[in-house]
Coordinates of C-alpha atoms in Angstrom, one line a residue:
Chain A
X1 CA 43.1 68.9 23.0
X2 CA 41.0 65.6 23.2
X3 CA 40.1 63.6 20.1
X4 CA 41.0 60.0 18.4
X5 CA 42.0 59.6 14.6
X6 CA 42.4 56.2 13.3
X7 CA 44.4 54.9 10.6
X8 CA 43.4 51.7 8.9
X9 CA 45.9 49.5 6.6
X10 CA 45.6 46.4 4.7
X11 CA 49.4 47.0 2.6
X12 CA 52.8 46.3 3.6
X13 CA 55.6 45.8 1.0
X14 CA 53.7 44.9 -1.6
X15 CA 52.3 48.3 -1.8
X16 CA 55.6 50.3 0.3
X17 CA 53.9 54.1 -1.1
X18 CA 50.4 52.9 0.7
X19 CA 51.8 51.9 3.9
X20 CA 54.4 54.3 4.3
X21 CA 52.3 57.2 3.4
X22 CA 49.5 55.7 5.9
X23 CA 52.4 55.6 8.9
X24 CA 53.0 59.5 7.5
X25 CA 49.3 60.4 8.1
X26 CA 49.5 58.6 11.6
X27 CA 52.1 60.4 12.3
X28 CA 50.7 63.7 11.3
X29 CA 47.3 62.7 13.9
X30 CA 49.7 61.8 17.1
X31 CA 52.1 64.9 16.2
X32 CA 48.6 66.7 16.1
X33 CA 47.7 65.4 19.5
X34 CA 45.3 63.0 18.9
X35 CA 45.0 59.5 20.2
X36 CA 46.1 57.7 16.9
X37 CA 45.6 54.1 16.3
X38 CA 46.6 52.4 13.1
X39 CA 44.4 49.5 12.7
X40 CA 46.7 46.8 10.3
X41 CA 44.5 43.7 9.0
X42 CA 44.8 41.8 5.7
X43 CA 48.6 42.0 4.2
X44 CA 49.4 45.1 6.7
X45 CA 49.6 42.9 9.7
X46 CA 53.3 41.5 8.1
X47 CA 54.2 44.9 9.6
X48 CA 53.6 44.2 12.9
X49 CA 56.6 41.3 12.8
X50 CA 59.8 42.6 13.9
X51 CA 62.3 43.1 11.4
X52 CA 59.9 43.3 8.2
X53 CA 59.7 46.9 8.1
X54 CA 63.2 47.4 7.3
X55 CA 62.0 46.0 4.1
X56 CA 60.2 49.3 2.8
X57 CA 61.9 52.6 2.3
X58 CA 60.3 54.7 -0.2
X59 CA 61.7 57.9 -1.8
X60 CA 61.0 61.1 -0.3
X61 CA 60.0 59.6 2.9
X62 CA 61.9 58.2 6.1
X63 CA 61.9 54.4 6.4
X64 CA 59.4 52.6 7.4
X65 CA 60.7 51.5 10.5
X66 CA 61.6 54.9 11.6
X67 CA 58.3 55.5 10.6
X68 CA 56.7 53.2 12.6
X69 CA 59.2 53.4 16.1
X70 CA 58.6 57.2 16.0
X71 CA 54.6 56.9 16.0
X72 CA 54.7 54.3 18.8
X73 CA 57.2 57.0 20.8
X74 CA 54.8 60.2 19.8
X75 CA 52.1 57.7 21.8
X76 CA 50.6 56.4 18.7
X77 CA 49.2 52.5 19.2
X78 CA 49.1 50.0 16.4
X79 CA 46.4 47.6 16.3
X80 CA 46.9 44.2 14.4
X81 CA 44.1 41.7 13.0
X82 CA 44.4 38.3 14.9
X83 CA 42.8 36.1 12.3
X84 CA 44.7 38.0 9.2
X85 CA 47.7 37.5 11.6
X86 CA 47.1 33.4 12.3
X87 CA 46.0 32.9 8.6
X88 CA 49.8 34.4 7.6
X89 CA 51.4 31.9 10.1
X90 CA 53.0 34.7 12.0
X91 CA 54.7 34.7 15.5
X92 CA 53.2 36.4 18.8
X93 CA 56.6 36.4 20.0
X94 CA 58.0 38.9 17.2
X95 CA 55.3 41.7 17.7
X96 CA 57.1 45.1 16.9
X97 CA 56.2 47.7 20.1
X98 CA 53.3 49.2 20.4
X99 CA 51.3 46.6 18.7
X100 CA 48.4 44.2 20.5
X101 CA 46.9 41.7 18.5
X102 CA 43.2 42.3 18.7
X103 CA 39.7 41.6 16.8
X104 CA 37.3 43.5 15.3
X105 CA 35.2 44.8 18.3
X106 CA 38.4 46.4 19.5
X107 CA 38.3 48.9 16.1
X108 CA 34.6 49.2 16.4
X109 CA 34.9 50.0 19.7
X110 CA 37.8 52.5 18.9
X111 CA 35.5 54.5 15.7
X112 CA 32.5 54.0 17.5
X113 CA 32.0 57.6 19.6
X114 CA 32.0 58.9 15.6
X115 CA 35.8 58.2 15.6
X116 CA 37.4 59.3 12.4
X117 CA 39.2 56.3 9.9
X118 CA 40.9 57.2 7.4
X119 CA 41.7 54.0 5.1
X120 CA 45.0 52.7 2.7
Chain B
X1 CA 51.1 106.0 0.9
X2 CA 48.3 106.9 -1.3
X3 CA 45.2 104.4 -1.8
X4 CA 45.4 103.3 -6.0
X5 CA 43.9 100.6 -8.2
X6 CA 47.3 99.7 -8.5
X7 CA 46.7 97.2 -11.2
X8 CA 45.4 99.7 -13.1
X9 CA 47.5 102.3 -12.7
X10 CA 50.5 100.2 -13.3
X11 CA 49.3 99.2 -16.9
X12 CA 48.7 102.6 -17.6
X13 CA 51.8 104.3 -16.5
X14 CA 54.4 101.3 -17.6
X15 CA 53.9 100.8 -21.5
X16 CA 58.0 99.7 -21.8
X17 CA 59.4 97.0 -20.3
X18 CA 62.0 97.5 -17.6
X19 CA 65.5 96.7 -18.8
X20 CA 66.2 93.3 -17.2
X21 CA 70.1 94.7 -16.1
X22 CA 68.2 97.0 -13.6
X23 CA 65.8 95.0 -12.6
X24 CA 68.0 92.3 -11.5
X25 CA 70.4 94.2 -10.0
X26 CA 67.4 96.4 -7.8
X27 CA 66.4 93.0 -7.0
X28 CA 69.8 91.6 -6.0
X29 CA 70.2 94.7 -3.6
X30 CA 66.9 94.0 -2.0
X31 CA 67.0 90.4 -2.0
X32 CA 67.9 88.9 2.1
X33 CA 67.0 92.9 3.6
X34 CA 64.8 93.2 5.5
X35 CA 61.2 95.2 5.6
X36 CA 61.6 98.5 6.2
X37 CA 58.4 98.1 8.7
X38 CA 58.8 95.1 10.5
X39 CA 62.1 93.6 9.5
X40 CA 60.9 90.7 8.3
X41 CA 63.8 89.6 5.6
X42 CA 62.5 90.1 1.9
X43 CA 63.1 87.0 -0.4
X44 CA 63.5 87.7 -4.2
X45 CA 59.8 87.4 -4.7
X46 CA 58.7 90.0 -1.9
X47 CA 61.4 91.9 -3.5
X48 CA 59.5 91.9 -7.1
X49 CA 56.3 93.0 -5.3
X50 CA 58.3 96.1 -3.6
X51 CA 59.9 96.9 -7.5
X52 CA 56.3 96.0 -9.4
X53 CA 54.5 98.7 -6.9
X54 CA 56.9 101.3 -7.3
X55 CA 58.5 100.9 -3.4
X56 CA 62.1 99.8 -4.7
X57 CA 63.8 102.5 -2.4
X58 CA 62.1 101.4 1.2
X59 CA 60.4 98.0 0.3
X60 CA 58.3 96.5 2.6
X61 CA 57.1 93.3 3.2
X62 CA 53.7 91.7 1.4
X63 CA 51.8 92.1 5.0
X64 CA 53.3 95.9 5.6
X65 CA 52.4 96.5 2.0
X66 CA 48.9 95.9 2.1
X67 CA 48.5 97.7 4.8
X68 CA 49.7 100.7 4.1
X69 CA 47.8 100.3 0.4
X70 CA 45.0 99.7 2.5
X71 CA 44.2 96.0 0.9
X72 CA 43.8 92.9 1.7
X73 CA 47.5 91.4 1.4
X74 CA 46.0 87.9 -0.4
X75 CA 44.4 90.0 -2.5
X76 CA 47.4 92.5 -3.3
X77 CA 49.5 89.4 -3.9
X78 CA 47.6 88.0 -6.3
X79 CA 46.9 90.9 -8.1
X80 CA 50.8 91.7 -8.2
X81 CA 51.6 88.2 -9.6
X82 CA 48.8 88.7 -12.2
X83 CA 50.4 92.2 -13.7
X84 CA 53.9 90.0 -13.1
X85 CA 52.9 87.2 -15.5
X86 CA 52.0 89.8 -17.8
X87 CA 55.1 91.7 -18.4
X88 CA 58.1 90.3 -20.1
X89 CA 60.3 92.0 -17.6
X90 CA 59.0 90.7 -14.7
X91 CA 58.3 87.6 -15.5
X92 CA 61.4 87.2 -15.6
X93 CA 63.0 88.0 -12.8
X94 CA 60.1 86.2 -11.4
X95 CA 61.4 82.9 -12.7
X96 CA 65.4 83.6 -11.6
X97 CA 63.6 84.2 -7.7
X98 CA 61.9 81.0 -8.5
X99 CA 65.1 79.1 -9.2
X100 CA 67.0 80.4 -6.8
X101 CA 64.8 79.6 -3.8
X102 CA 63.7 76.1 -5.3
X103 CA 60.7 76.9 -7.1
X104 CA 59.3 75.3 -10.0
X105 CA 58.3 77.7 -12.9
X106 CA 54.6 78.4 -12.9
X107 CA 54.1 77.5 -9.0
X108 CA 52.8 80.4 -7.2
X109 CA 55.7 81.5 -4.8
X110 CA 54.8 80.2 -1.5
X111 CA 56.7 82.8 0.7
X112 CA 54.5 85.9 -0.7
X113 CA 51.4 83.8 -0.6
X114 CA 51.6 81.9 2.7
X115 CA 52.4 85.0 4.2
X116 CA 49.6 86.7 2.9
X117 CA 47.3 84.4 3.5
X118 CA 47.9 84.1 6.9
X119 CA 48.3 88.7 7.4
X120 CA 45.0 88.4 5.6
X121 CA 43.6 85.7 8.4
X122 CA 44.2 88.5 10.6
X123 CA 46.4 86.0 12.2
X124 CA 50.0 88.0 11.8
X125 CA 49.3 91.8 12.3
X126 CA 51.7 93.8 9.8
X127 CA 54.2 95.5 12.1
X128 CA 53.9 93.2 14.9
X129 CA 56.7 90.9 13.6
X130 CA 59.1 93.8 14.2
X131 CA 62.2 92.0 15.9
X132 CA 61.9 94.5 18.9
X133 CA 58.2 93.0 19.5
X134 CA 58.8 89.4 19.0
X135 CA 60.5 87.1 22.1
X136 CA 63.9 86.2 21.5
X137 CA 64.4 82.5 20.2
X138 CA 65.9 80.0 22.8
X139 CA 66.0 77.5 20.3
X140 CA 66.7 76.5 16.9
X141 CA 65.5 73.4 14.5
X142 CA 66.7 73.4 10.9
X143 CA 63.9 70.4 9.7
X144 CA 65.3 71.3 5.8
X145 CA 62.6 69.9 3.6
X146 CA 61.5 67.8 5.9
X147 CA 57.3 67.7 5.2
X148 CA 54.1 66.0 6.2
X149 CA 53.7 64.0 9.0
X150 CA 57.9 63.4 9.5
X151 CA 57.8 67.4 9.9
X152 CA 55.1 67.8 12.7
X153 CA 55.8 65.0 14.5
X154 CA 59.4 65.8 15.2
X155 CA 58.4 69.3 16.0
X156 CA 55.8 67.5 18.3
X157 CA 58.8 65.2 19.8
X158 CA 61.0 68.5 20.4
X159 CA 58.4 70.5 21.8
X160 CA 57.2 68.4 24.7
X161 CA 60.8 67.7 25.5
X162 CA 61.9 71.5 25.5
X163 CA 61.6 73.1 28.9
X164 CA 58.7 75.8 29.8
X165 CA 59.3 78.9 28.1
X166 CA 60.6 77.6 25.0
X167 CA 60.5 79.9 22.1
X168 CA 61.5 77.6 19.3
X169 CA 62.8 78.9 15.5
X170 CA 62.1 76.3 13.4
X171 CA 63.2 76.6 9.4
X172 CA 61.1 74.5 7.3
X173 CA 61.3 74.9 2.8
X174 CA 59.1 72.2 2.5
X175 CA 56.5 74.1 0.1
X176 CA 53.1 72.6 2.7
X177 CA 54.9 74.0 5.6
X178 CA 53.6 77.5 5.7
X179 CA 49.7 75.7 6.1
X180 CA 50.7 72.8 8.0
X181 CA 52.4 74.9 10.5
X182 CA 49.7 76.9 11.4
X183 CA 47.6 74.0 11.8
X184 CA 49.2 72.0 13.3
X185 CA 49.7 75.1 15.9
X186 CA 46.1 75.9 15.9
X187 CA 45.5 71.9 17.0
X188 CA 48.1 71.7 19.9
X189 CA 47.7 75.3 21.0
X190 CA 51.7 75.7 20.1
X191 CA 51.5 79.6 19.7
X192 CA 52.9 80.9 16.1
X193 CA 54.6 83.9 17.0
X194 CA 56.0 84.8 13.5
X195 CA 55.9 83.3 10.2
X196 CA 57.7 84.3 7.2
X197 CA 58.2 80.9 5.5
X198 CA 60.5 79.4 5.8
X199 CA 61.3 80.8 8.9
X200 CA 58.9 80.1 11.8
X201 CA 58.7 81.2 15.6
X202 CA 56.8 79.0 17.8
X203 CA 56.1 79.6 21.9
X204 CA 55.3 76.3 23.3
X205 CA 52.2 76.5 25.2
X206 CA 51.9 76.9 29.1
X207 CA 51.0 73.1 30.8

């Protein structure tokens, strides 16, 4: 069944219950068969950084690394803010898979067919 | 099986409160049988609806039930519950069902309402979950309380792995399951064969 769902994210682990439960919604959207981006900007693009998700493991829920490796593997996409990205002095080289660094146009273009966003 | 306000009629006709002794041990002999109908296995709960309506010797099932009443099995279930919370008795053994399958007091029981919701969707015809009608499971997925997004897209992950032909039972207690499931069938065009939550039976869909 066609259809995109985005998932938008500005937390990583100083806010672990936001971005986990984001990762569970984006989850829920490529289990469901829809092209699922998760869009990361402000403190959410820390995720994108190998190794930093092992950092957040919330109760009730599996890690967020597990989180994130099975979204990429369901063919989920991750998205990651380049200027939030430079402005955290983060390295290129160390991008988790499934993530492209990108700008804005890429998530306008993304939502802009009337795209649902759903927003942590 | 005769057409009845049964609401009514039970209020009338059952003044006295049914010694607990008997009631629990009616209920521990129909808990985990199945429907007399369409074999579907009766949890403690469907059991109290069976006892509460008067069908303790053949119970049926909340969907087989309504049927033969004639009703709309949401709205039997709800009314059941209602007379339940009003009598001491079964109240009750309401609550032991409760906490024996991992309810919390006061939460509506999931396994008569899910499965009622979805007879009354006319979405699971009573008597078409009789084991003889339904194709056999190749498969079998325990999630446990696994919920959410974690539970769908596993299911997901299994599913498009699992040969043609797959007919998948899936066991699921996490309480959202019996909507999620649906949904998330409805969405990928997974077929729900049989649901009688926790207990699910999924045909993966033809490429």
């Amino acid at each position: 069944m066609a259809g995109k769902f985005c998932v938008s994210l500005t937390h990583a682990k100083e806010d672990g219950d936001r971005a986990t439960v984001a990762f569970v919604v984006a989850n829920a959207a490529a289990a469901s068969e829809k092209e699922t981006l998760v869009f990361l900007s402000t403190e959410a693009v820390r995720l994108a950084q190998v190794g930093y998700a092992d950092q957040i493991r919330e109760e009730g829920f599996a890690p967020m690394a597990d989180l994130m490796k099975n979204f990429v593997a369901a063919g989920g996409k991750i998205f990651v803010c380049s200027p939030c990205f430079k402005k955290r002095g983060l390295d290129e080289a160390k991008l988790v898979a499934g993530a492209t660094i990108v700008g804005g146009a890429k998530l306008v273009e993304f939502l802009s067919d009337g795209t649902p966003c759903v927003s942590y | 099986m005769k057409q009845r306000a049964y609401t009514n009629e039970l209020a009338d006709e059952d003044e006295d409160d049914v010694p607990l002794p008997k009631l629990m041990s009616d209920l521990d002999r129909i808990t985990g049988t199945r429907c007399g109908r369409c074999e579907h296995t009766l949890c403690g709960h469907e059991g109290l609806v069976a006892i509460v309506l008067g069908q303790a010797a053949r119970p049926l099932c909340i969907a087989c039930l309504a049927e033969g009443l004639g009703t709309d099995a949401s709205e039997l279930a709800a009314g059941v519950f209602a007379h339940v919370r009003r009598r001491d008795c079964f109240s009750k053994a309401c609550s032991v069902a409760s906490e024996r399958e991992g309810f919390g007091a006061g939460v509506a029981p999931v396994c008569v309402f899910a499965v009622a919701a979805i007879a009354s969707a006319g979405e699971l015809e009573p008597g078409s979950g009789a084991a003889a009608d339904r194709p056999a499971a190749t498969d079998r997925w325990d999630a446990g309380d696994k919920g959410c997004g974690e539970l769908v897209l596993e299911l997901f992950m299994r599913l498009k792995a699992a040969p043609a032909g797959t007919v998948l039972a899936l066991r699921a207690t996490d309480l959202a399951a019996p909507l999620d499931i649906p949904a998330w069938c409805s969405l990928t065009g997974n077929r729900l064969v049989y649901a009688a939550p926790p207990e699910y039976l999924i045909a993966k869909k033809e490429s």
